[in-house]
XYZ file of C-alpha atoms in Angstrom:
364
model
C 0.000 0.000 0.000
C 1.308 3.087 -1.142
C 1.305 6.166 1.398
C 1.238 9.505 0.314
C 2.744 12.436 2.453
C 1.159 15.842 3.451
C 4.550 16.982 5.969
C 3.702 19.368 8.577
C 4.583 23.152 7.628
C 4.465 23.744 11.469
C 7.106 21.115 12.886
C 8.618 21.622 16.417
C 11.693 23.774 16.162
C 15.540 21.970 16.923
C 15.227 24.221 20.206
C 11.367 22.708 21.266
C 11.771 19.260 20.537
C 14.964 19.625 22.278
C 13.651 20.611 25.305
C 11.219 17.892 25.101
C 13.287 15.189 24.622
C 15.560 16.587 27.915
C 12.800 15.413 29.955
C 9.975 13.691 28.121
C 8.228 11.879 30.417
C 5.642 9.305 29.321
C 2.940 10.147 26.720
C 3.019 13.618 27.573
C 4.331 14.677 24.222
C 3.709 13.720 20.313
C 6.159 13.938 17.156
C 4.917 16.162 14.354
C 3.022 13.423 12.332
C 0.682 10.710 12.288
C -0.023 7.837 9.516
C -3.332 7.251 8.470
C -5.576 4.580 6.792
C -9.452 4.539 5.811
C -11.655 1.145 5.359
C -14.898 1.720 4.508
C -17.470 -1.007 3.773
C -21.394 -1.576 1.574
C -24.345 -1.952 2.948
C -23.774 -5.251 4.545
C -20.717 -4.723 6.065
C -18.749 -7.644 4.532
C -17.162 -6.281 1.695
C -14.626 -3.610 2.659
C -11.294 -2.014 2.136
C -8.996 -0.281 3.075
C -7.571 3.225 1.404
C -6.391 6.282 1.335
C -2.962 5.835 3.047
C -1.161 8.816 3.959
C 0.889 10.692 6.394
C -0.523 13.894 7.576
C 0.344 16.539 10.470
C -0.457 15.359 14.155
C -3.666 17.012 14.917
C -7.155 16.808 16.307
C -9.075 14.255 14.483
C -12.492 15.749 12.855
C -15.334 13.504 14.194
C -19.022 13.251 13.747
C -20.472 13.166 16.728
C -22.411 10.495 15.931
C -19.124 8.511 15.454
C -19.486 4.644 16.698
C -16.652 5.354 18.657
C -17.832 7.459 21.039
C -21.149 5.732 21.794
C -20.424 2.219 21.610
C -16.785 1.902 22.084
C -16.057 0.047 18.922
C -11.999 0.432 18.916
C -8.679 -1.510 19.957
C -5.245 -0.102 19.999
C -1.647 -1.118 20.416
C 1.806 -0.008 22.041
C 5.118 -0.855 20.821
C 8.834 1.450 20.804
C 11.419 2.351 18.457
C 14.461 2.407 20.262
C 17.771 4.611 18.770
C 20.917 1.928 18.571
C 24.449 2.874 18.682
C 24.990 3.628 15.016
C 22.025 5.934 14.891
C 19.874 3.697 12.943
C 16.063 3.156 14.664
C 14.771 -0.555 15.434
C 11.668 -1.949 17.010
C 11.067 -5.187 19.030
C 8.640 -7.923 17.530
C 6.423 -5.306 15.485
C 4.463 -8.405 13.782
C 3.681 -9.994 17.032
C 1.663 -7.026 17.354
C -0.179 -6.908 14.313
C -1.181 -10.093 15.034
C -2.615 -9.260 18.128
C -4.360 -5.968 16.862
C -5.863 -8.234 14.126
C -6.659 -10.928 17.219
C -8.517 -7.607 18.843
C -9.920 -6.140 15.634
C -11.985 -10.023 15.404
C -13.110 -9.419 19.071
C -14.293 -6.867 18.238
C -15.866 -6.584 15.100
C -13.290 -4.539 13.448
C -11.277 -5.524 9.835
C -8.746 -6.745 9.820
C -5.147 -5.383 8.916
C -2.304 -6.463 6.531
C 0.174 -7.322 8.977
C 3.214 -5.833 6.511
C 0.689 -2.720 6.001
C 0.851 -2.079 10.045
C 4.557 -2.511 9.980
C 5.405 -0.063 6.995
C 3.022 2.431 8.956
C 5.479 2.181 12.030
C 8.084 2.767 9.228
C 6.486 5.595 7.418
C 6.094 7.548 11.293
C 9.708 6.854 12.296
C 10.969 8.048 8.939
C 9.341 11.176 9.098
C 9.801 11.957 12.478
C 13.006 10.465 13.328
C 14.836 13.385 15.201
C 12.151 12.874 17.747
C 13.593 9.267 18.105
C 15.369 9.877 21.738
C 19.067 8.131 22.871
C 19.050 8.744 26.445
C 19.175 5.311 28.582
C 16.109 3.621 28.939
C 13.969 6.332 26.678
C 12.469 5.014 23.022
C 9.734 6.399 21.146
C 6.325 4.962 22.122
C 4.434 4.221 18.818
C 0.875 3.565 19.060
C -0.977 2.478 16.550
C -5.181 2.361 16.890
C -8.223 1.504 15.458
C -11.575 3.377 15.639
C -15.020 3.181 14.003
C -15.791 6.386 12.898
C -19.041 5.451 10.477
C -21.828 8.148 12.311
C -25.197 6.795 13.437
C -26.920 5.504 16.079
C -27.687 1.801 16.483
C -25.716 -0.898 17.602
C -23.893 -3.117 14.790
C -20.397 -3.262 13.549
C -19.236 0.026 12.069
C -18.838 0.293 7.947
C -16.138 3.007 8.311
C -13.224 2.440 10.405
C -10.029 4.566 10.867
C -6.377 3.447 11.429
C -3.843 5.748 13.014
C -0.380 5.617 14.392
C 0.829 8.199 16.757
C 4.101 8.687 18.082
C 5.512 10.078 21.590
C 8.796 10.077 22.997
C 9.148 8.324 26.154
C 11.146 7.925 29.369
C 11.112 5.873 32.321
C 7.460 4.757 33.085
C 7.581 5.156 36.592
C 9.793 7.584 36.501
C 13.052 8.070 38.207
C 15.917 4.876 39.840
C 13.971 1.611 38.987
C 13.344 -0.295 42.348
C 10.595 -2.509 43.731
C 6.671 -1.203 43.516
C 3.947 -1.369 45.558
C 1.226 -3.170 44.084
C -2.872 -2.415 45.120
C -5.051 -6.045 45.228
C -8.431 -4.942 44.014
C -11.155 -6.289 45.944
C -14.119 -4.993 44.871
C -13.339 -4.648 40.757
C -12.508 -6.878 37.974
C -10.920 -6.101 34.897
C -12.961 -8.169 32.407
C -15.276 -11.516 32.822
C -15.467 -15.082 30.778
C -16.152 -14.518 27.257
C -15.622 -10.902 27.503
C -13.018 -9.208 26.039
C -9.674 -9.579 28.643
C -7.536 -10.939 25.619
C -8.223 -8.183 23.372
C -6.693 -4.672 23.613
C -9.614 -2.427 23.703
C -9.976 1.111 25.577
C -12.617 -0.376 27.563
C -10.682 -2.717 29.203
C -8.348 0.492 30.784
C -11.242 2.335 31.588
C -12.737 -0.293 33.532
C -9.545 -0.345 35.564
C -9.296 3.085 35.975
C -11.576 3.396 39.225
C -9.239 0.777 41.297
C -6.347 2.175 39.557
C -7.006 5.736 41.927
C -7.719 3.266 44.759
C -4.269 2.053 44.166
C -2.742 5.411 44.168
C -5.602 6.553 47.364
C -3.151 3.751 48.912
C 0.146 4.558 48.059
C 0.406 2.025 44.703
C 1.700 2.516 41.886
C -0.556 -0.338 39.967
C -3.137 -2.372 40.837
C -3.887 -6.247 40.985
C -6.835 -7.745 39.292
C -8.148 -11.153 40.750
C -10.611 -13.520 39.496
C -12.802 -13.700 42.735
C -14.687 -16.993 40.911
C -11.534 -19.160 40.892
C -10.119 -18.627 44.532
C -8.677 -15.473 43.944
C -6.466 -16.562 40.886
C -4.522 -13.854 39.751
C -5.396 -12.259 36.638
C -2.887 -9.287 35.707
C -1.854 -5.463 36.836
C -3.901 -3.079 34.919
C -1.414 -2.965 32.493
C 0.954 -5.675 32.836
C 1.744 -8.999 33.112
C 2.710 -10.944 35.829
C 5.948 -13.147 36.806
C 7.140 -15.031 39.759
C 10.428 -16.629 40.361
C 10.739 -19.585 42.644
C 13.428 -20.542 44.815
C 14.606 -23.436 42.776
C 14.490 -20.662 39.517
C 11.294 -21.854 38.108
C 9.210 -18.775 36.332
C 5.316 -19.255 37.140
C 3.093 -16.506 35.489
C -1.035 -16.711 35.133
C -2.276 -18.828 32.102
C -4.035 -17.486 29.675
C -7.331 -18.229 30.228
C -9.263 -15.441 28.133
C -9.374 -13.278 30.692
C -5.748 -11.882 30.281
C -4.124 -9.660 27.793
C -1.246 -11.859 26.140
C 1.521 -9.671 25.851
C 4.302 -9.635 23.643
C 6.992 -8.972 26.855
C 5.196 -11.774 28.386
C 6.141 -14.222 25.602
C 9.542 -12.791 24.899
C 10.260 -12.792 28.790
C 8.780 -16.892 28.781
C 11.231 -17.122 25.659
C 14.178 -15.875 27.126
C 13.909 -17.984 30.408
C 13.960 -20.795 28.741
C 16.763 -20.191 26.897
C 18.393 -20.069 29.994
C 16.721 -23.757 30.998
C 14.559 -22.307 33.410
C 11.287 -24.482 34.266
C 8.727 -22.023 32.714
C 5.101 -23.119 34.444
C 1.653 -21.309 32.648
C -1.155 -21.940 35.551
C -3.583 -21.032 37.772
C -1.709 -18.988 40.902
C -4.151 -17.808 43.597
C -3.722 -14.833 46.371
C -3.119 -17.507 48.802
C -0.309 -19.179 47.399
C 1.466 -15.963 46.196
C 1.106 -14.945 49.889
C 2.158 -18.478 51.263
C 5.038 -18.205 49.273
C 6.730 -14.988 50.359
C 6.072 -16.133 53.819
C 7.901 -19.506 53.581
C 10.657 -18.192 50.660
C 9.397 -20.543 48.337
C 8.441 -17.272 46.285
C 11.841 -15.839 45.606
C 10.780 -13.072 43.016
C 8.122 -11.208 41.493
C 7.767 -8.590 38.852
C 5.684 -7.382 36.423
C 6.039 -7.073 32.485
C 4.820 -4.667 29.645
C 5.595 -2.565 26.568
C 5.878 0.659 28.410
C 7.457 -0.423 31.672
C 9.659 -2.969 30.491
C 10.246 -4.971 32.988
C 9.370 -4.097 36.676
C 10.566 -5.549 40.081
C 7.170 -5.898 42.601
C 8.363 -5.558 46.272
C 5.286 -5.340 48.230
C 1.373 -6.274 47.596
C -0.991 -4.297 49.568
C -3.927 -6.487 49.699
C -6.566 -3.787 52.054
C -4.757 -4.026 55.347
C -2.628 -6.860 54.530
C 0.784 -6.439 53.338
C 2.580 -8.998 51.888
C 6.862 -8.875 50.943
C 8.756 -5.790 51.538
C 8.412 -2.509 50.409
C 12.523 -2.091 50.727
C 13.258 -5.359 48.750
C 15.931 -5.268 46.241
C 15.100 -5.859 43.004
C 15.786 -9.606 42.469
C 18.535 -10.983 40.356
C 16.591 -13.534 38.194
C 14.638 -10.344 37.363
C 16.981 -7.893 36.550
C 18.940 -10.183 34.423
C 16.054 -11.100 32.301
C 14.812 -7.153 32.426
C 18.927 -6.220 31.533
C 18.906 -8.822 28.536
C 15.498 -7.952 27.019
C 16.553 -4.198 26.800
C 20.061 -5.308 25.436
C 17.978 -7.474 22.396
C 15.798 -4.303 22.208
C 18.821 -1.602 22.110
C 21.065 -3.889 20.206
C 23.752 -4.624 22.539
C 22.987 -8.154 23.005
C 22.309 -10.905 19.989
C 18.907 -10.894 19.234
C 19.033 -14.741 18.764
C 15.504 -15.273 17.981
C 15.106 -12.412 14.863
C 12.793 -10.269 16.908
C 14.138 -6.862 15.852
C 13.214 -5.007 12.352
C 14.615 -2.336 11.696
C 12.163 1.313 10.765
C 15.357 3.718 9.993
């Protein structure tokens, strides 16, 4: 698919987008373009396709306001970095894993579906054009997310016949911010991020906003995430609200929730489960409940936990704050097993370490 390019006459200046990139925080900021994409669909909604590829200024988007979107919530989205190597040229990490899972949401729901070489080139076409906004500092990328919305206006609920696909790019620091040590995690006891059948495996807005509500419960309470639980399975633990989770046993075994439906399968989480066993590390998907993450801090048997995600990385969890429980230490040290794993993943990703397995592509 051919893109054609209306460039911004209004581009940050050297001076502004140096500024930004000094300090640029985490989706606070966006580059000077966006890609775009159009599908639109007849009457039935079966045969439709998708045109009008282009790159255009970053700007507000002009919206019906009887847009699907907005009243129904028909849209899914994605989050994946370029990273700056060495030599100055600009690589990402496993870009068709996530085309496969914004096609995996678009299905869910009722969305079309996406070329998966179209979605990369659209990474490619941002990055090009907006490459000085690509940052070098140590542990900063630029955080590329690409989106889906239905944008077809009326009011009625079926699938949408016009549908909009965007990519968006912001330079990005730290995700927590500052030294990386140990979090406190919130235990959510009176929300759930999704339900059987729903749509838990599918990146969707609705998901987030759902979380949202115990998310400022966690940070009421000092957290800075919070812990979903399925309260219908003895407390089995689900994810954060926006990462996976990973424990390491004393004997070096790497237990982290199955995927039951319920849970977002992210690309970290599979490269992580990669990557350990590489290293011959007993790698158990399954059912882990409250109880026996809290049984095992108590008796060592649970040696390690952290969490996993595009944005964050990798994340050391030192203490769960489960109401007036606490369980582990809010001044643990972030464990070895997990730093190790955390320090090689951002090696493949930066290109300082062999990326064995052909995950990188390169953008620029």
């Amino acid at each position: 698919m051919e893109f054609t390019e209306n460039l911004s006459t209004n581009r940050k200046s050297e001076q502004e987008r140096a500024e930004i990139l000094a300090n640029p925080g985490f989706g606070d900021f966006f580059t000077d373009h966006t890609a775009v994409i159009d599908w639109s669909a007849d009457a039935s909604g079966r045969n439709g396709e998708w045109h009008d590829a282009r790159i255009e200024p970053y700007g507000p988007i002009a919206m019906d306001p009887a847009a699907s979107v907005l009243h129904y919530g028909q849209e899914i989205f994605e989050g994946l970095k370029a990273y700056r190597h060495a030599d100055g040229s600009v690589w990402t990490f496993r870009p068709h894993a996530n085309a496969a899972r914004l096609n995996k949401s678009a299905q869910r729901l009722a969305l079309p579906q996406l070329d998966e070489e179209v979605f990369v080139d659209s990474l490619r076409k941002v990055v090009a054009t907006d490459i000085e906004w690509v940052p070098s500092g140590d542990g900063e990328a630029l955080y590329l997310r690409p989106f889906m919305i239905a944008t077809e206006a009326f009011l009625g609920v079926r699938a949408a016949r016009e549908v909009s696909f965007r990519v968006i790019a912001s330079p990005a620091g730290n995700y927590f911010g500052g030294e990386l040590k140990p979090v406190a995690i919130w235990v959510s006891q009176n929300y759930a991020r999704a339900g059987r059948g729903g749509t838990g495996s599918a990146k969707c807005g609705g998901n987030y906003a759902a979380s949202l509500v115990a998310q400022l419960e966690a940070e009421e309470n000092g957290c800075k995430q919070v812990l979903f639980l399925d309260s219908f399975n003895e407390n089995a633990v689900e994810e954060l609200g926006g990462m996976n989770v990973f424990f390491v046993t004393k004997d070096h075994k790497l237990i982290t929730p199955a995927l039951t439906g319920t849970i977002l399968e992210g690309v970290t989480r599979s490269s992580v489960i990669q990557l350990a066993k590489d290293r011959g590390m007993v790698v158990e998907e399954r059912k882990i409940t409250l109880d026996e993450w809290r049984e095992g801090i108590a008796s060592g048997e649970i040696a390690e936990v952290f969490a996993c995600g595009t944005a964050a990385v990798i994340t050391p969890i030192g203490l769960l704050k489960n109401g007036d429980e606490l369980i582990g230490d809010e001044n643990a040290a972030a464990g070895e097993v997990t730093m190790s794993i955390r320090e090689e993943l951002l090696g493949i990703q930066l290109g300082t370490v062999e990326d064995r397995h052909g995950w990188l592509e390169r953008l620029a």
